[in-house]
Amino acid sequence: MLSRSIVLDTEHLDHVVRHFSRHGAFFFDIESIPPYRGIPAHNTVSWISLATYGMAVTIPMGHIKGDRIIGERVEMYETKTGKIRKRKIPVWSTAPEQLRPSQVFEALEPLLFSDREKGAHSLPMDVGSVAKYYGGKIPPPPYHDTYTSSVLLDENRLNGLKPRIKQLYKIAYDTEDTGRRVEAHSFRKVARYSYADSALGWLLYKHNDPLIDKQGLRDLFDMEMELLEEVIDMAAYGDPVDKAVLEELERELTAALVEHEARIYRAVGREFNLNSPPQKAQVFWGPKEQGGLGLKPVKLTDGGVKKKRRGEKLTITDWSTDADSLKKYKGHPAVDAMLDYQRDDKLKGTYVDALLHPDEDDCLIINGRVHARFNPMGARTGRWSSSSPNLQNIPVRTPQGKKIRSAFRAEDDYLELIADYGQIELVMLAHFIGYGALFDGFWKGIDPHTITAALVFALPPDEVKANRPDLRSIAKGLNFAIVYGAGPDTVAEMAEITVNEARKHMKKHRAEFPEVYAYKAHVIDTARRQKYPHTTTLLGRVRRMPELRSRDDEKRSAAERQLFNSKIQGSAADLIKLAMIRWRRNHPAGAHMTRTVHDEVGVHTPKHLVEESKAALLDAMVGPGIQKLVKVPLTVDIHAVERWSDAK
DNA sequence: CAATAGAGCGCT
DNA sequence: AAAGCGCTCTATTG
């Protein structure tokens, strides 16, 4: 028998805590309101709901709106274009009297800080959010994040709580997406939603937990749960950022954009929307009679390719105006100006404005630190993703981009440690093969691109290393092609050689590295023979790929490339996750990990702890306890720098 | 007016 | 016939 209720007084709350304390596990969910919604450790919790055997409750603490609209008032507001308008705002009845957060969290402390298993869907958000009410202290493990368990059990489906519940129990609840803005909805509606999230999350927990064992995923799952402790800390600590650098860059880019814009209009002879791909297509590819420049388009957009395949008629806007296409006409004044504009507009819009001028309620920088969301299950391969903002695509290549990276810097009396694995994907490949030239090269301390060039071009590695950067760059393209399954066209483009040359080198590569191709074929073949086609990574993460059995050649080939890449990419992801856990288990107090970018981690450490932190990070990433998992030597580069941009 | 799709581009 | 992401802008759709 399930009892469900809204908790509004201390007596009820005490009863709830006593009930939950009798069980070894519970599930909970929080709702939060601006400011800082979505940033645990800074946000304001307005509801917490809990579920366990026989009971689900929700506890409101400061929901304003009642259940009915009792009138309306008129409000003035400013539109995006700066116009002043009137709008009618509904007036709500008042909500029932609720407990204060201090009362609620004091009563919940024995439960949240007990050794009971704590479940939540996207647990770092929930666990991290309540920490604020305990002076930053974080409710301890054991954890069960049902988002993580759901993804591990099947990475190819929608794994949000709502879609999972719909798939499992055919229950569609909260069709209005109440959780996105609880403060906009009635007390009754939020109560129902919040209670449902916990009650159904509890069911998902009971569903997933035994399946984790059944599918042999327990060790991997335990690792992911331990990793969440680091995720929670990273989210709370944030990543120090120098606003002054961004503000300076904003001024520079604004001025540059005005110039680029003028140059474009001058060269084209008229004005148009520089950010509109269709208008750009008209301008660059359009005939001169119609005011275009009459250049010959280079490649189709994705939509254009699809149209062509369906035999539909192509229009001028089906031709891509991306930077690659425009680069063919470098030297043309309009093209050069357009390329400059696109580059600077991208940098300003995505990396400067987004950080300095976020939408209201969407504050990204708090006390000089940006609090991104790192999602350890962000990619189907097991890689991390990052969002709000994405710290994994901060520019590094162009000088303008590098300036953005320089805004990420250590605070006074601190330094950043930037550590990245050397050639981690090729290390994984050599490890799995277990022998061959790549494998031997790693043991001799020769980097894989040099080995590849030496064998493909029949030169001594020393000669390649010292005098032939050109051949090494071709070798880089060839190795890239292995891991990603690229064809001659891509290799040619990467290495800036002809497609025929690329073909020739790929053929030689196949002859010199037969074990690589045999291994790749073996992985794909083995995967296809499984009852459910899949492969596994270093630490047993599963990549399921039913399309391996597709009769459609194109689909099947794509699946083969994805499968093989997933094994390599996923194993590299396993390794860095393990390294992060090892860092967490053993690092100097006062040093904090602040970000991870696939094969790299960043640590913020007081200057007096730099050497100690370096040693801990080195051990975490390549020490014996992790090296024993990999049959070739792991390498890592560590730089202690003031600014992220100084590491490369 | 809000939500979504497509194009394009930043990173490993 | 290049793996994996997230963000911003425009244009379209509801």
Coordinates of C-alpha atoms in Angstrom, one line a residue, chain A residues 85-563:
Chain A
R85 CA 4.3 46.9 -24.2
K86 CA 1.5 46.0 -21.8
R87 CA 0.8 42.5 -20.7
K88 CA -1.8 41.0 -18.4
I89 CA -0.5 39.0 -15.5
P90 CA -2.8 36.6 -13.7
V91 CA -3.1 37.0 -9.9
W92 CA -3.1 33.8 -8.0
S93 CA -4.6 32.8 -4.7
T94 CA -2.1 32.3 -2.0
A95 CA -0.4 28.9 -1.4
P96 CA -0.9 27.0 2.0
E97 CA 1.5 27.8 4.8
Q98 CA 4.6 25.8 4.3
L99 CA 7.6 24.7 6.3
R100 CA 10.8 26.8 6.0
P101 CA 13.8 25.2 4.3
S102 CA 15.8 25.4 7.6
Q103 CA 13.1 23.3 9.3
V104 CA 12.9 20.8 6.5
F105 CA 16.6 20.3 6.1
E106 CA 17.2 20.0 9.8
A107 CA 14.6 17.3 10.0
L108 CA 16.0 15.5 6.9
E109 CA 19.6 15.6 8.0
P110 CA 19.6 12.2 9.8
L111 CA 18.2 10.7 6.6
L112 CA 20.3 12.5 4.0
F113 CA 23.5 12.0 6.0
S114 CA 22.8 8.4 6.9
D115 CA 24.4 5.4 5.2
R116 CA 21.2 4.6 3.4
E117 CA 21.3 4.3 -0.4
K118 CA 20.3 7.6 -2.0
G119 CA 18.6 7.4 -5.4
A120 CA 17.9 10.3 -7.8
H121 CA 17.6 10.8 -11.5
S122 CA 20.7 12.9 -12.4
L123 CA 21.8 12.7 -8.9
P124 CA 24.5 15.3 -8.8
M125 CA 21.9 18.0 -9.3
D126 CA 19.8 16.8 -6.4
V127 CA 22.6 15.9 -4.0
G128 CA 24.5 19.1 -4.9
S129 CA 21.5 21.3 -4.4
V130 CA 20.8 20.3 -0.8
A131 CA 24.4 20.7 0.2
K132 CA 23.9 24.5 0.5
Y133 CA 21.5 23.9 3.4
Y134 CA 24.2 22.0 5.2
G135 CA 27.0 24.6 4.9
G136 CA 28.3 22.9 1.7
K137 CA 28.4 19.5 3.3
I138 CA 27.4 16.8 0.7
P139 CA 25.1 13.9 1.5
P140 CA 27.4 10.9 1.4
P141 CA 27.2 7.7 -0.8
P142 CA 26.0 5.1 -1.4
Y143 CA 24.3 6.5 -4.5
H144 CA 22.2 5.1 -7.2
D145 CA 21.7 7.5 -10.1
T146 CA 18.9 6.1 -12.2
Y147 CA 20.0 8.2 -15.2
T148 CA 23.4 6.6 -15.1
S149 CA 22.0 3.1 -14.7
S150 CA 19.5 3.7 -17.5
V151 CA 22.2 4.8 -19.9
L152 CA 24.5 1.9 -19.0
L153 CA 21.6 -0.5 -19.6
D154 CA 20.9 1.0 -23.0
E155 CA 22.7 4.1 -24.3
N156 CA 20.6 4.2 -27.5
R157 CA 17.2 5.2 -26.1
L158 CA 15.9 8.4 -24.4
N159 CA 17.0 8.1 -20.8
G160 CA 15.3 11.0 -19.1
L161 CA 13.0 10.0 -16.2
K162 CA 9.8 10.9 -18.1
P163 CA 10.6 8.9 -21.3
R164 CA 11.8 5.9 -19.3
I165 CA 8.6 5.8 -17.2
K166 CA 6.6 6.1 -20.4
Q167 CA 8.5 3.2 -22.0
L168 CA 8.3 1.0 -18.9
Y169 CA 4.8 1.7 -17.5
K170 CA 3.0 3.5 -20.3
I171 CA 2.5 6.4 -17.9
A172 CA 2.7 9.9 -19.4
Y173 CA 2.8 12.3 -16.5
D174 CA 3.6 16.0 -16.4
T175 CA 2.9 16.7 -20.1
E176 CA 3.3 20.4 -19.4
D177 CA 6.9 20.2 -18.3
T178 CA 6.2 21.7 -14.9
G179 CA 9.7 21.0 -13.6
R180 CA 11.2 23.5 -16.1
R181 CA 9.7 26.4 -14.2
V182 CA 7.9 25.2 -11.1
E183 CA 7.3 28.8 -9.9
A184 CA 5.0 29.4 -12.9
H185 CA 2.5 26.7 -11.9
S186 CA -0.1 26.1 -9.3
F187 CA 0.7 24.6 -5.9
R188 CA -1.4 21.6 -6.6
K189 CA 0.1 20.9 -10.0
V190 CA 3.7 21.2 -8.7
A191 CA 2.8 19.0 -5.8
R192 CA 1.5 16.3 -8.1
Y193 CA 4.5 16.5 -10.4
S194 CA 7.1 16.6 -7.7
Y195 CA 5.5 13.6 -5.9
A196 CA 5.3 11.7 -9.2
D197 CA 8.9 12.2 -10.0
S198 CA 10.1 10.6 -6.8
A199 CA 7.5 7.8 -6.7
L200 CA 8.2 6.9 -10.3
G201 CA 12.0 7.4 -9.9
W202 CA 11.8 4.9 -7.0
L203 CA 10.2 2.4 -9.4
L204 CA 12.9 3.0 -11.9
Y205 CA 15.5 2.4 -9.3
K206 CA 13.9 -0.9 -8.3
H207 CA 13.7 -1.8 -12.0
N208 CA 17.3 -0.9 -12.9
D209 CA 19.2 -2.1 -9.9
P210 CA 18.9 -5.8 -10.4
L211 CA 19.4 -5.4 -14.2
I212 CA 22.8 -3.8 -13.5
D213 CA 23.9 -7.1 -11.9
K214 CA 22.2 -9.2 -14.5
Q215 CA 24.1 -7.5 -17.3
G216 CA 27.4 -7.7 -15.5
L217 CA 27.6 -3.9 -15.2
R218 CA 28.0 -3.6 -11.4
D219 CA 31.7 -2.7 -11.2
L220 CA 31.3 -0.1 -14.0
F221 CA 28.2 1.3 -12.3
D222 CA 30.0 1.5 -9.0
M223 CA 32.8 3.4 -10.7
E224 CA 30.3 5.8 -12.3
M225 CA 28.7 6.4 -8.8
E226 CA 32.0 7.1 -7.2
L227 CA 32.8 9.5 -10.1
L228 CA 29.6 11.4 -9.3
E229 CA 31.2 12.6 -6.0
E230 CA 33.8 14.4 -8.1
V231 CA 31.1 15.7 -10.4
I232 CA 29.3 17.2 -7.4
D233 CA 32.5 18.9 -6.2
M234 CA 33.3 20.2 -9.6
A235 CA 29.8 21.7 -10.0
A236 CA 30.0 23.3 -6.6
Y237 CA 33.5 24.7 -7.0
G238 CA 33.3 26.1 -10.5
D239 CA 36.0 27.2 -12.9
P240 CA 37.6 30.6 -12.3
V241 CA 37.2 33.0 -15.1
D242 CA 38.7 36.4 -15.8
K243 CA 35.8 38.7 -16.8
A244 CA 38.1 41.6 -17.6
V245 CA 39.7 39.5 -20.5
L246 CA 36.2 38.7 -21.9
E247 CA 35.2 42.4 -21.6
E248 CA 38.3 43.5 -23.5
L249 CA 37.7 40.9 -26.1
E250 CA 34.1 42.0 -26.4
R251 CA 35.2 45.5 -27.3
E252 CA 37.8 44.2 -29.8
L253 CA 35.4 41.9 -31.5
T254 CA 32.7 44.4 -31.7
A255 CA 35.0 46.8 -33.4
A256 CA 36.3 44.2 -35.7
L257 CA 32.8 43.0 -36.7
V258 CA 31.8 46.5 -37.7
E259 CA 34.9 46.7 -40.0
H260 CA 34.3 43.2 -41.5
E261 CA 30.7 44.1 -42.1
A262 CA 31.6 47.3 -44.0
R263 CA 34.2 45.5 -46.0
I264 CA 31.6 42.9 -47.1
Y265 CA 29.0 45.4 -48.1
R266 CA 31.6 47.4 -50.0
A267 CA 32.8 44.3 -51.9
V268 CA 29.3 43.0 -52.6
G269 CA 27.7 46.3 -53.4
R270 CA 24.7 45.9 -51.1
E271 CA 23.6 45.0 -47.6
F272 CA 22.2 41.7 -46.4
N273 CA 21.9 39.6 -43.3
L274 CA 25.4 38.3 -42.7
N275 CA 24.1 35.5 -40.4
S276 CA 21.6 34.1 -42.8
P277 CA 22.8 31.1 -44.8
P278 CA 20.1 31.5 -47.5
Q279 CA 21.0 35.1 -48.0
K280 CA 24.7 34.3 -48.1
A281 CA 24.0 31.7 -50.8
Q282 CA 22.2 34.3 -52.9
V283 CA 25.1 36.7 -52.5
F284 CA 28.0 34.4 -53.2
W285 CA 26.5 31.8 -55.6
G286 CA 23.8 34.0 -57.1
P287 CA 24.2 35.1 -60.8
K288 CA 25.6 38.6 -61.4
E289 CA 22.4 39.7 -63.1
Q290 CA 20.6 39.2 -59.8
G291 CA 23.2 41.1 -57.7
G292 CA 25.2 38.0 -56.8
L293 CA 28.9 37.5 -57.1
G294 CA 28.4 34.5 -59.5
L295 CA 30.9 32.2 -57.8
K296 CA 30.6 28.5 -58.4
P297 CA 29.2 26.7 -55.4
V298 CA 31.4 24.0 -53.9
K299 CA 29.3 21.5 -51.9
L300 CA 25.7 20.9 -50.9
T301 CA 24.2 21.4 -47.5
D302 CA 23.0 18.3 -45.7
G303 CA 19.5 19.2 -46.7
G304 CA 20.7 19.6 -50.3
V305 CA 22.3 16.2 -50.3
K306 CA 19.0 14.6 -49.1
K307 CA 17.0 16.5 -51.7
K308 CA 19.3 15.3 -54.5
R309 CA 19.0 11.7 -53.2
R310 CA 15.2 12.0 -53.4
G311 CA 15.6 13.4 -56.9
E312 CA 14.1 16.8 -56.0
K313 CA 15.0 20.0 -57.7
L314 CA 17.9 21.9 -56.0
T315 CA 17.7 25.6 -55.3
I316 CA 20.6 28.0 -54.8
T317 CA 20.2 27.8 -51.0
D318 CA 20.9 24.1 -51.1
W319 CA 24.5 25.0 -51.7
S320 CA 26.6 25.4 -48.6
T321 CA 28.1 28.7 -47.7
D322 CA 30.3 27.3 -44.9
A323 CA 33.8 28.3 -44.3
D324 CA 35.2 25.3 -46.2
S325 CA 33.3 26.3 -49.3
L326 CA 34.3 30.0 -49.1
K327 CA 38.0 29.1 -48.5
K328 CA 38.2 28.0 -52.2
Y329 CA 37.8 31.6 -53.1
K330 CA 40.3 33.0 -50.7
G331 CA 41.7 36.3 -52.1
H332 CA 38.3 37.5 -53.2
P333 CA 37.7 40.6 -51.1
A334 CA 34.1 39.7 -50.2
V335 CA 35.0 36.2 -49.3
D336 CA 38.0 37.2 -47.2
A337 CA 35.8 39.7 -45.3
M338 CA 33.0 37.1 -44.9
L339 CA 35.4 34.6 -43.5
D340 CA 36.7 37.1 -41.0
Y341 CA 33.2 38.1 -40.0
Q342 CA 32.1 34.5 -39.5
R343 CA 35.1 33.7 -37.4
D344 CA 34.7 36.7 -35.1
D345 CA 30.9 36.6 -34.9
K346 CA 31.1 32.9 -33.8
L347 CA 33.6 33.7 -31.1
K348 CA 31.7 36.7 -29.8
G349 CA 28.3 35.1 -29.9
T350 CA 29.2 31.8 -28.4
Y351 CA 32.0 32.5 -26.1
V352 CA 31.9 36.1 -25.1
D353 CA 28.3 37.2 -25.1
A354 CA 27.0 33.9 -23.8
L355 CA 29.3 34.2 -20.7
L356 CA 29.0 38.0 -20.1
H357 CA 25.3 38.6 -21.1
P358 CA 23.3 35.4 -20.4
D359 CA 19.5 35.5 -20.4
E360 CA 18.0 36.5 -17.1
D361 CA 17.7 33.4 -14.7
D362 CA 20.6 31.9 -16.6
C363 CA 23.5 33.4 -14.8
L364 CA 26.7 31.5 -15.6
I365 CA 29.4 33.3 -13.6
I366 CA 29.0 33.5 -9.8
N367 CA 31.7 35.1 -7.8
G368 CA 34.2 35.0 -10.7
R369 CA 33.6 31.3 -11.4
V370 CA 31.7 29.6 -14.1
H371 CA 29.6 26.6 -13.0
A372 CA 29.2 24.4 -16.0
R373 CA 27.3 21.1 -16.0
F374 CA 29.6 18.2 -16.6
N375 CA 27.6 15.1 -17.7
P376 CA 29.6 11.9 -17.4
M377 CA 27.1 10.1 -19.5
G378 CA 26.8 12.8 -22.1
A379 CA 28.0 10.7 -25.0
R380 CA 26.9 7.3 -26.0
T381 CA 30.5 6.2 -26.0
G382 CA 30.9 7.0 -22.3
R383 CA 32.6 10.3 -22.9
W384 CA 31.7 13.4 -20.9
S385 CA 29.7 16.3 -22.2
S386 CA 29.6 19.8 -20.9
S387 CA 27.0 22.4 -21.1
S388 CA 25.9 25.8 -19.8
P389 CA 28.4 26.7 -20.9
N390 CA 30.2 24.0 -22.8
L391 CA 33.8 24.1 -21.5
Q392 CA 34.8 21.4 -23.9
N393 CA 34.8 23.6 -27.0
I394 CA 36.6 26.7 -25.8
P395 CA 38.7 27.8 -28.8
V396 CA 42.4 27.0 -29.0
R397 CA 43.4 27.3 -32.7
T398 CA 43.1 30.8 -33.8
P399 CA 44.9 33.7 -32.0
Q400 CA 41.4 35.3 -31.4
G401 CA 40.2 32.1 -30.0
K402 CA 43.2 31.6 -27.8
K403 CA 42.4 34.9 -26.1
I404 CA 39.0 33.4 -25.0
R405 CA 40.9 30.5 -23.5
S406 CA 43.2 32.9 -21.7
A407 CA 40.2 34.1 -19.7
F408 CA 40.2 30.8 -17.9
R409 CA 42.8 31.4 -15.3
A410 CA 43.9 30.6 -11.8
E411 CA 42.9 33.0 -8.9
D412 CA 45.5 34.9 -6.9
D413 CA 48.0 32.6 -5.2
Y414 CA 46.7 29.7 -7.3
L415 CA 47.8 28.0 -10.4
E416 CA 46.1 25.8 -12.9
L417 CA 47.4 22.3 -13.6
I418 CA 46.6 21.2 -17.1
A419 CA 47.2 17.5 -17.7
D420 CA 46.5 15.6 -20.8
Y421 CA 47.1 12.0 -21.9
G422 CA 49.5 11.5 -24.8
Q423 CA 47.8 9.9 -27.9
I424 CA 45.3 8.2 -25.7
E425 CA 43.1 6.7 -28.5
L426 CA 46.1 5.1 -30.3
V427 CA 47.4 3.9 -26.9
M428 CA 44.0 2.1 -26.5
L429 CA 44.2 0.7 -30.0
A430 CA 47.8 -0.7 -29.4
H431 CA 46.7 -2.0 -26.1
F432 CA 43.8 -4.0 -27.6
I433 CA 45.9 -5.4 -30.4
G434 CA 48.7 -6.3 -28.0
Y435 CA 51.5 -6.5 -30.6
G436 CA 52.7 -4.9 -33.8
A437 CA 54.6 -1.8 -34.9
L438 CA 52.4 0.6 -33.0
F439 CA 52.6 -1.4 -29.8
D440 CA 56.4 -1.7 -30.1
G441 CA 56.7 2.0 -30.9
F442 CA 54.9 2.9 -27.7
W443 CA 57.3 0.7 -25.7
K444 CA 60.3 2.3 -27.4
G445 CA 58.9 5.8 -26.6
I446 CA 58.4 6.7 -30.3
D447 CA 55.2 8.5 -30.9
P448 CA 52.6 6.7 -33.1
H449 CA 52.6 9.3 -36.0
T450 CA 56.4 9.0 -36.3
I451 CA 56.2 5.1 -36.4
T452 CA 53.4 5.3 -39.0
A453 CA 55.4 7.6 -41.2
A454 CA 58.5 5.6 -40.8
L455 CA 56.9 2.4 -42.0
V456 CA 54.7 3.9 -44.7
F457 CA 57.5 5.9 -46.2
A458 CA 60.3 3.4 -45.4
L459 CA 62.5 5.9 -43.4
P460 CA 64.1 5.6 -40.0
P461 CA 61.9 7.0 -37.2
D462 CA 64.7 9.4 -36.2
E463 CA 64.8 10.9 -39.8
V464 CA 61.0 11.3 -39.8
K465 CA 61.1 13.0 -36.4
A466 CA 64.0 15.3 -37.2
N467 CA 63.3 16.3 -40.8
R468 CA 60.0 15.2 -42.2
P469 CA 57.1 17.0 -40.5
D470 CA 55.3 16.7 -43.9
L471 CA 55.3 12.9 -43.7
R472 CA 54.4 12.9 -40.1
S473 CA 51.3 15.0 -40.9
I474 CA 50.2 12.5 -43.5
A475 CA 50.8 9.7 -40.9
K476 CA 48.6 11.7 -38.6
G477 CA 45.8 11.6 -41.2
L478 CA 46.3 7.9 -41.7
N479 CA 46.0 7.2 -37.9
F480 CA 43.0 9.4 -37.8
A481 CA 41.4 7.4 -40.5
I482 CA 41.9 4.2 -38.5
V483 CA 40.2 5.4 -35.4
Y484 CA 37.3 7.2 -37.2
G485 CA 37.0 5.0 -40.3
A486 CA 37.7 7.9 -42.6
G487 CA 38.1 7.4 -46.4
P488 CA 40.7 8.7 -48.8
D489 CA 38.9 12.0 -49.4
T490 CA 39.1 12.9 -45.7
V491 CA 42.7 11.8 -45.4
A492 CA 43.6 13.9 -48.5
E493 CA 41.9 16.9 -47.0
M494 CA 43.5 16.5 -43.6
A495 CA 47.0 16.1 -44.9
E496 CA 46.6 18.5 -47.8
I497 CA 47.5 15.9 -50.5
T498 CA 45.6 14.6 -53.5
V499 CA 43.0 11.8 -53.1
N500 CA 45.1 9.5 -55.2
E501 CA 48.1 10.1 -53.0
A502 CA 45.9 9.4 -50.0
R503 CA 44.8 6.1 -51.6
K504 CA 48.3 5.1 -52.2
H505 CA 49.4 5.8 -48.6
M506 CA 46.4 4.0 -47.2
K507 CA 47.3 1.0 -49.3
K508 CA 50.8 1.0 -48.0
H509 CA 49.5 1.5 -44.4
R510 CA 47.4 -1.6 -44.8
A511 CA 50.4 -3.6 -45.9
E512 CA 52.6 -2.3 -43.1
F513 CA 50.0 -2.6 -40.3
P514 CA 48.0 -5.7 -41.1
E515 CA 47.3 -6.4 -37.4
V516 CA 45.4 -3.1 -37.2
Y517 CA 43.0 -4.1 -40.0
A518 CA 42.7 -7.6 -38.8
Y519 CA 41.8 -6.4 -35.3
K520 CA 39.3 -3.9 -36.6
A521 CA 37.6 -6.7 -38.7
H522 CA 37.7 -9.0 -35.7
V523 CA 35.9 -6.4 -33.4
I524 CA 33.2 -5.8 -36.0
D525 CA 32.7 -9.5 -36.7
T526 CA 32.6 -10.4 -33.1
A527 CA 30.1 -7.6 -32.4
R528 CA 27.8 -8.7 -35.2
R529 CA 27.7 -12.3 -34.0
Q530 CA 26.4 -11.3 -30.5
K531 CA 22.8 -12.0 -29.7
Y532 CA 22.4 -8.2 -29.4
P533 CA 25.2 -6.7 -31.6
H534 CA 27.6 -4.8 -29.3
T535 CA 31.2 -4.3 -28.3
T536 CA 32.7 -3.5 -24.9
T537 CA 35.4 -1.1 -23.7
L538 CA 38.4 -1.4 -21.4
L539 CA 36.2 -1.3 -18.3
G540 CA 33.2 -3.2 -19.7
R541 CA 31.1 -0.3 -20.9
V542 CA 28.8 -1.6 -23.6
R543 CA 28.2 0.0 -27.0
R544 CA 25.1 -1.6 -28.6
M545 CA 24.9 -1.3 -32.4
P546 CA 21.9 -3.2 -33.9
E547 CA 22.5 -1.5 -37.2
L548 CA 25.5 -3.8 -37.7
R549 CA 22.9 -6.2 -39.1
S550 CA 21.4 -3.7 -41.5
R551 CA 21.0 -4.8 -45.2
D552 CA 21.5 -1.1 -46.1
D553 CA 25.3 -0.9 -47.0
E554 CA 25.5 2.7 -46.0
K555 CA 23.8 2.2 -42.7
R556 CA 25.9 -0.9 -41.9
S557 CA 29.2 0.8 -42.8
A558 CA 28.3 3.8 -40.6
A559 CA 27.5 1.4 -37.7
E560 CA 30.8 -0.4 -38.2
R561 CA 32.7 2.9 -38.0
Q562 CA 30.7 4.0 -34.9
L563 CA 31.2 0.6 -33.2

